[in-house]
Structures are given as C-alpha cells and as structure tokens.
Amino acid sequence: MYAKCGSLSEARLAFNNMNRRNVVAWTLMINEYAKKGPYLEALLLHQQMMQEGTCPNNVTYLCILRACSGHGVLHQGKLIHVHVMLNSESDTVLTNAIIEMYAKCGNVEEAHHEFDLLQEHTVVSWNSLIGGYIKHSDHVTASLLFVSMEIQGMVPDPITHLHILKACATSKDIIYGRLLHYNIMRLGYDATPHVGNALVDMYCKCESLADARCAFQYMAKPPLEAWNALIGGYALVGQAEEAFELFNKMKASKLEPGKVTYLSVLKACAALAAAEQGRAIHDLVQQKGLESDLFVASSLVDMHAKCGNLREAQTLFDKISIRSVVTWNTLIAGYALHGQAEEALRVVCQMESENICLNHVSFVGLLSACCHAGCLAEGCYFFSIMIEIYCLLALMDHYCNIIDMFGRAGLLEEAVFVIKGMPFEPNTVVWKALLGACRVCSDLSLAKHATRSLNQQDRGMFVLLSNIYAAGDIWAEDVEA
C-alpha cells in the first residue's frame, strides 16, 4: 500500500517490521526499487532473500532483470541469468526479459544468442532484439530483423515501428522512412501519439519538412513533442520564419512551450539574426526561470552574439557558473562573426587560464575572427600552434579560413599552395574563397580554374564569376566561352 502511494521509505519500514516475509512481499519490494531506484537495493534485497531461504519466482527475476536493464549493469544481469538457469524453469516472458537485459546493457551478441534459443518468438522478443541493435547504432541489422519478422508472419506493433523509425531518422533514410509510413498507415498506427511524434521527428531529421508537416497535421491533437520536433526541424534547415510561425501557433493553441521548444526557437532567431524576436523569446525564457539552464544559456549567448548584441552575449556568458567548451566556442564564434579578433583572442586566453582545453571548433572560431579582421600573421600563427602544440589535425573549416585569409590579402599563390597541400579534396567553400580572392586580384585565369571545380548549378558561383568578369570588362558571351 505504501509503495503504491509513492512512499518507498515507509514501505521499506513496514517490510522490515514483518515477522515472516513470503515471496510476494520480497517481490513487491524488489519491484519498487527496480522501478524507482536505487537499483542496487533491488539486487541487495535479492541476495538477502536468498540468504533467508526464500526462493525467488519468475516474477521476482523479471523485476530484478528490469533493474539491470534500466541501469545498464551487465555484470549483475549475467549473475541473475545464471540464477534463472539454475533455479527456474525458463519461459518465453522470462527469456524476453533476459534478451532485453543483454540488449540494453550493450551485449547484443548474447541477446541474439538467447533470441535464437527461443522456440517461439513473440513481438516482445523481436522488439527487444531490434531495440538493442538500434540503441547500439547497428541500423542495418535492426532493419534486416524487421524484414525477417514480417517474412515469418509476425505483425510488427507500434513499438517495433518506433525502433525502425528511429533508425531511419538517424541514418536519414527517407525512402525507407516513407515505406514505413505507408505500412504504419495500413496498420492504423499513425493515429498513435508516440508513432505520430516519431514520424514527424524522422521526416525532420531527413530534412523533408513537407512530409513532416503532413504527418503533424494528421494528428488530431499534436502533443508537445510533435510541436518541438517540427519547430526544431524548421530551425535545423534554416527555415527560421516557418519555425516562428509554428511557435506562435503553438502558443495560440494554449500549449505551454518547454525547454526544447525555446532551444529551437532561439536557434531560429540566431539564424535570422532576428534581434527583436530574440529579445522577446529571452523575456519568455526569463519568466519560465530557464535562463540558468546550461543549454538555454548557451543558446541565448549564441542568439545575442549572432544578432550583433555582443555586450548582452558577454553578460550572459559571465553569469554562467559552469561553462562547457561549447559555451566558450559560442562566444568566440560570436566575436569572430563580427570581426572582433582581439575579443575572440581575449576569450581564448581566459579559456586557457581556466584550464579549458581548446578543440577544433575553438580554432575555427579563432581563425574566422582573424580572417574577418584581416589579421593574416596572427591567423597563420594560430593555425600553426593548433597543429604543433595542441596536436589537432587541421580540418576543412580550418583550411577554408586560412585560404580565405590569403585571398583577402591578395596572396593568391599562397592560397593555391595551401589548397594543393590539403590532405583531402577541396570543397565548394574552398573554391568560393579562392574565387573571392580572384575578384580582389582580377585573376581571370585562376577564376576559370576555380569555376571548373565548382558545382555548375551553384548560383552564388555565377554571381562571383560575373563580378570578376565585370571588373575585367569582359562581356557575358566571353563568360560562356
């Protein structure tokens, strides 16, 4: 009674005062710890139960296995498995719990072995194994199991589809996702809130916002998770105005925005550099008492920095008690965006003084600041120490900034030298940076070479090239030649 009313301590006191405890009493107490924690108490109670001569039954083992699954304790799970084999006649339900325990604890090979030993597979068996492979990012095996399940005549339930939709979302497999959606509609699961949320999330992560919107609108009353997924999807692909529109509709529907909602809307504000809307969202965040949350605070710093309100960004940054490297990098990037190399360097120095290790992103921000401020010598110095002192490999973004710096300084030969020395093929950003330099130096020959390496459908490339030819007083027909 106490346990069901939520008072675990009173339930334990009543349990301890019992003169004779039967298997039902032990199992009820173990189950409460398995559900609410600490899970170690569930395991200790099992040991005490055995020492006092009470034999666990299959329900007891189910409760203990649930504790092991929920907390990922493989070693204890294996011990319980041994107890089951020695002291109990295993059944399908108990074997399913063992499969789930191994799958959730990361030993999918053993989970698959136990699955293969089962004479009769239930939907729960398949879901436990598929879920284990999904959790450990083996989406191919999970998808193959899903197909095998259908071939063997087993009808997948909503949980099965949730697992596979997650795989599609992670791998961004829109084609398979649409096939799944059709199957879900055929089975009538699309009206299920959890499946509806997963469909919206899958389409958003596959960057198919039209499909996501359709799945969202099909839901009779979209829950908060669906709103968050769609708003976040629009923010992810840079459709900030649509994110704002949806956020306003959400408020009009009397649904209360949560932390995840505000994170997505702040990202949209940052993308649009919408200072006024960002300020309004900031006020709402303050009213909700979310300003002290690390993720929200970092997003506020990012939004204000990208909107050009660097003083506010710095003030918010200074208020954060525990700053992650992401928060530091956000402020560095903000100063970099506005060409304030000295301020970016100041933040880096402060970062080092507080023993926060600079990473690849930190140096991208620092090099970008030097690039925007025209600080070529400083940029080359930081690029050098990144490799030699910090032992970080230069990535494409680092090379792009160095090439852009040389280009802005009119040092085309040096820029080309860096491109030739890159350990990977240049991307579009590199060639565009070189094209921009060609415009400064009116180097038509090099511009043609860079253009041939670019995507011919890129409109930005044609604008740059037209400007170069215009500067050289060459007509459009010559451009086509």
mmCIF file of N, CA and C in Angstrom, residues 11 14 49 78 88 90 151 155 183 190 207 222 236 241 250 262 270 279 288 323 328 330 336 347 354 362 422 476-477:
data_model
loop_
_atom_site.group_PDB
_atom_site.id
_atom_site.type_symbol
_atom_site.label_atom_id
_atom_site.label_comp_id
_atom_site.label_asym_id
_atom_site.label_seq_id
_atom_site.Cartn_x
_atom_site.Cartn_y
_atom_site.Cartn_z
ATOM 1 N N ALA A 11 7.220 2.108 2.962
ATOM 2 C CA ALA A 11 7.009 0.723 2.521
ATOM 3 C C ALA A 11 8.150 -0.163 3.007
ATOM 4 N N ALA A 14 7.805 -0.802 6.753
ATOM 5 C CA ALA A 14 6.774 -1.820 7.011
ATOM 6 C C ALA A 14 7.285 -3.212 6.638
ATOM 7 N N MET A 49 17.115 -12.088 0.307
ATOM 8 C CA MET A 49 16.012 -13.031 0.132
ATOM 9 C C MET A 49 16.534 -14.471 0.048
ATOM 10 N N LYS A 78 24.171 -10.709 -15.781
ATOM 11 C CA LYS A 78 24.684 -12.060 -16.069
ATOM 12 C C LYS A 78 24.507 -12.982 -14.867
ATOM 13 N N SER A 88 15.218 -21.907 -11.970
ATOM 14 C CA SER A 88 13.883 -21.659 -12.504
ATOM 15 C C SER A 88 13.702 -22.329 -13.854
ATOM 16 N N SER A 90 12.682 -21.723 -17.278
ATOM 17 C CA SER A 90 12.540 -20.517 -18.086
ATOM 18 C C SER A 90 11.295 -20.599 -18.967
ATOM 19 N N ILE A 151 8.522 -11.483 -42.702
ATOM 20 C CA ILE A 151 8.562 -12.698 -43.531
ATOM 21 C C ILE A 151 8.024 -13.896 -42.756
ATOM 22 N N VAL A 155 3.285 -9.723 -37.083
ATOM 23 C CA VAL A 155 2.856 -8.352 -37.375
ATOM 24 C C VAL A 155 3.545 -7.396 -36.403
ATOM 25 N N ASN A 183 3.302 1.557 -44.321
ATOM 26 C CA ASN A 183 2.981 0.363 -43.532
ATOM 27 C C ASN A 183 2.263 0.737 -42.239
ATOM 28 N N ASP A 190 -0.748 5.215 -37.263
ATOM 29 C CA ASP A 190 -0.349 6.615 -37.409
ATOM 30 C C ASP A 190 -1.129 7.543 -36.485
ATOM 31 N N GLU A 207 15.198 15.975 -43.213
ATOM 32 C CA GLU A 207 15.063 17.300 -43.839
ATOM 33 C C GLU A 207 13.970 17.325 -44.911
ATOM 34 N N PRO A 222 -1.776 17.354 -31.768
ATOM 35 C CA PRO A 222 -0.332 17.100 -31.643
ATOM 36 C C PRO A 222 0.183 17.430 -30.242
ATOM 37 N N LEU A 236 16.504 23.611 -38.023
ATOM 38 C CA LEU A 236 17.660 22.840 -38.492
ATOM 39 C C LEU A 236 17.999 23.142 -39.944
ATOM 40 N N GLU A 241 11.663 31.483 -40.371
ATOM 41 C CA GLU A 241 10.352 32.135 -40.354
ATOM 42 C C GLU A 241 9.234 31.124 -40.108
ATOM 43 N N MET A 250 1.599 27.457 -31.790
ATOM 44 C CA MET A 250 1.663 26.610 -30.597
ATOM 45 C C MET A 250 1.163 27.385 -29.373
ATOM 46 N N TYR A 262 12.072 26.260 -26.665
ATOM 47 C CA TYR A 262 12.832 27.514 -26.629
ATOM 48 C C TYR A 262 14.205 27.360 -27.281
ATOM 49 N N ALA A 270 18.745 33.078 -34.045
ATOM 50 C CA ALA A 270 20.168 33.232 -34.374
ATOM 51 C C ALA A 270 20.387 33.140 -35.875
ATOM 52 N N ARG A 279 14.891 38.923 -28.456
ATOM 53 C CA ARG A 279 14.714 39.585 -27.168
ATOM 54 C C ARG A 279 13.406 39.152 -26.516
ATOM 55 N N LYS A 288 10.055 31.927 -17.405
ATOM 56 C CA LYS A 288 9.960 30.496 -17.106
ATOM 57 C C LYS A 288 11.061 30.021 -16.158
ATOM 58 N N ARG A 323 30.740 26.491 -17.354
ATOM 59 C CA ARG A 323 30.724 26.674 -18.809
ATOM 60 C C ARG A 323 31.360 25.477 -19.498
ATOM 61 N N TRP A 328 31.990 28.281 -24.469
ATOM 62 C CA TRP A 328 33.148 29.114 -24.809
ATOM 63 C C TRP A 328 33.236 29.315 -26.324
ATOM 64 N N THR A 330 30.930 29.181 -28.489
ATOM 65 C CA THR A 330 29.816 30.012 -28.960
ATOM 66 C C THR A 330 30.184 31.490 -28.888
ATOM 67 N N ALA A 336 33.986 36.381 -33.600
ATOM 68 C CA ALA A 336 34.564 36.134 -34.925
ATOM 69 C C ALA A 336 33.646 36.628 -36.028
ATOM 70 N N VAL A 347 38.904 35.910 -25.134
ATOM 71 C CA VAL A 347 38.104 34.786 -24.635
ATOM 72 C C VAL A 347 38.935 33.504 -24.637
ATOM 73 N N GLU A 354 41.501 29.133 -17.402
ATOM 74 C CA GLU A 354 40.586 28.323 -16.597
ATOM 75 C C GLU A 354 40.730 26.833 -16.906
ATOM 76 N N SER A 362 37.009 25.546 -31.389
ATOM 77 C CA SER A 362 37.609 26.764 -30.823
ATOM 78 C C SER A 362 38.511 27.437 -31.847
ATOM 79 N N MET A 422 46.510 20.428 -49.073
ATOM 80 C CA MET A 422 45.465 19.851 -48.217
ATOM 81 C C MET A 422 45.433 18.323 -48.337
ATOM 82 N N ALA A 476 29.298 38.987 -71.290
ATOM 83 C CA ALA A 476 28.687 37.708 -70.917
ATOM 84 C C ALA A 476 29.030 36.580 -71.865
ATOM 85 N N GLU A 477 29.113 36.901 -73.208
ATOM 86 C CA GLU A 477 29.424 35.832 -74.154
ATOM 87 C C GLU A 477 30.809 35.252 -73.914
#
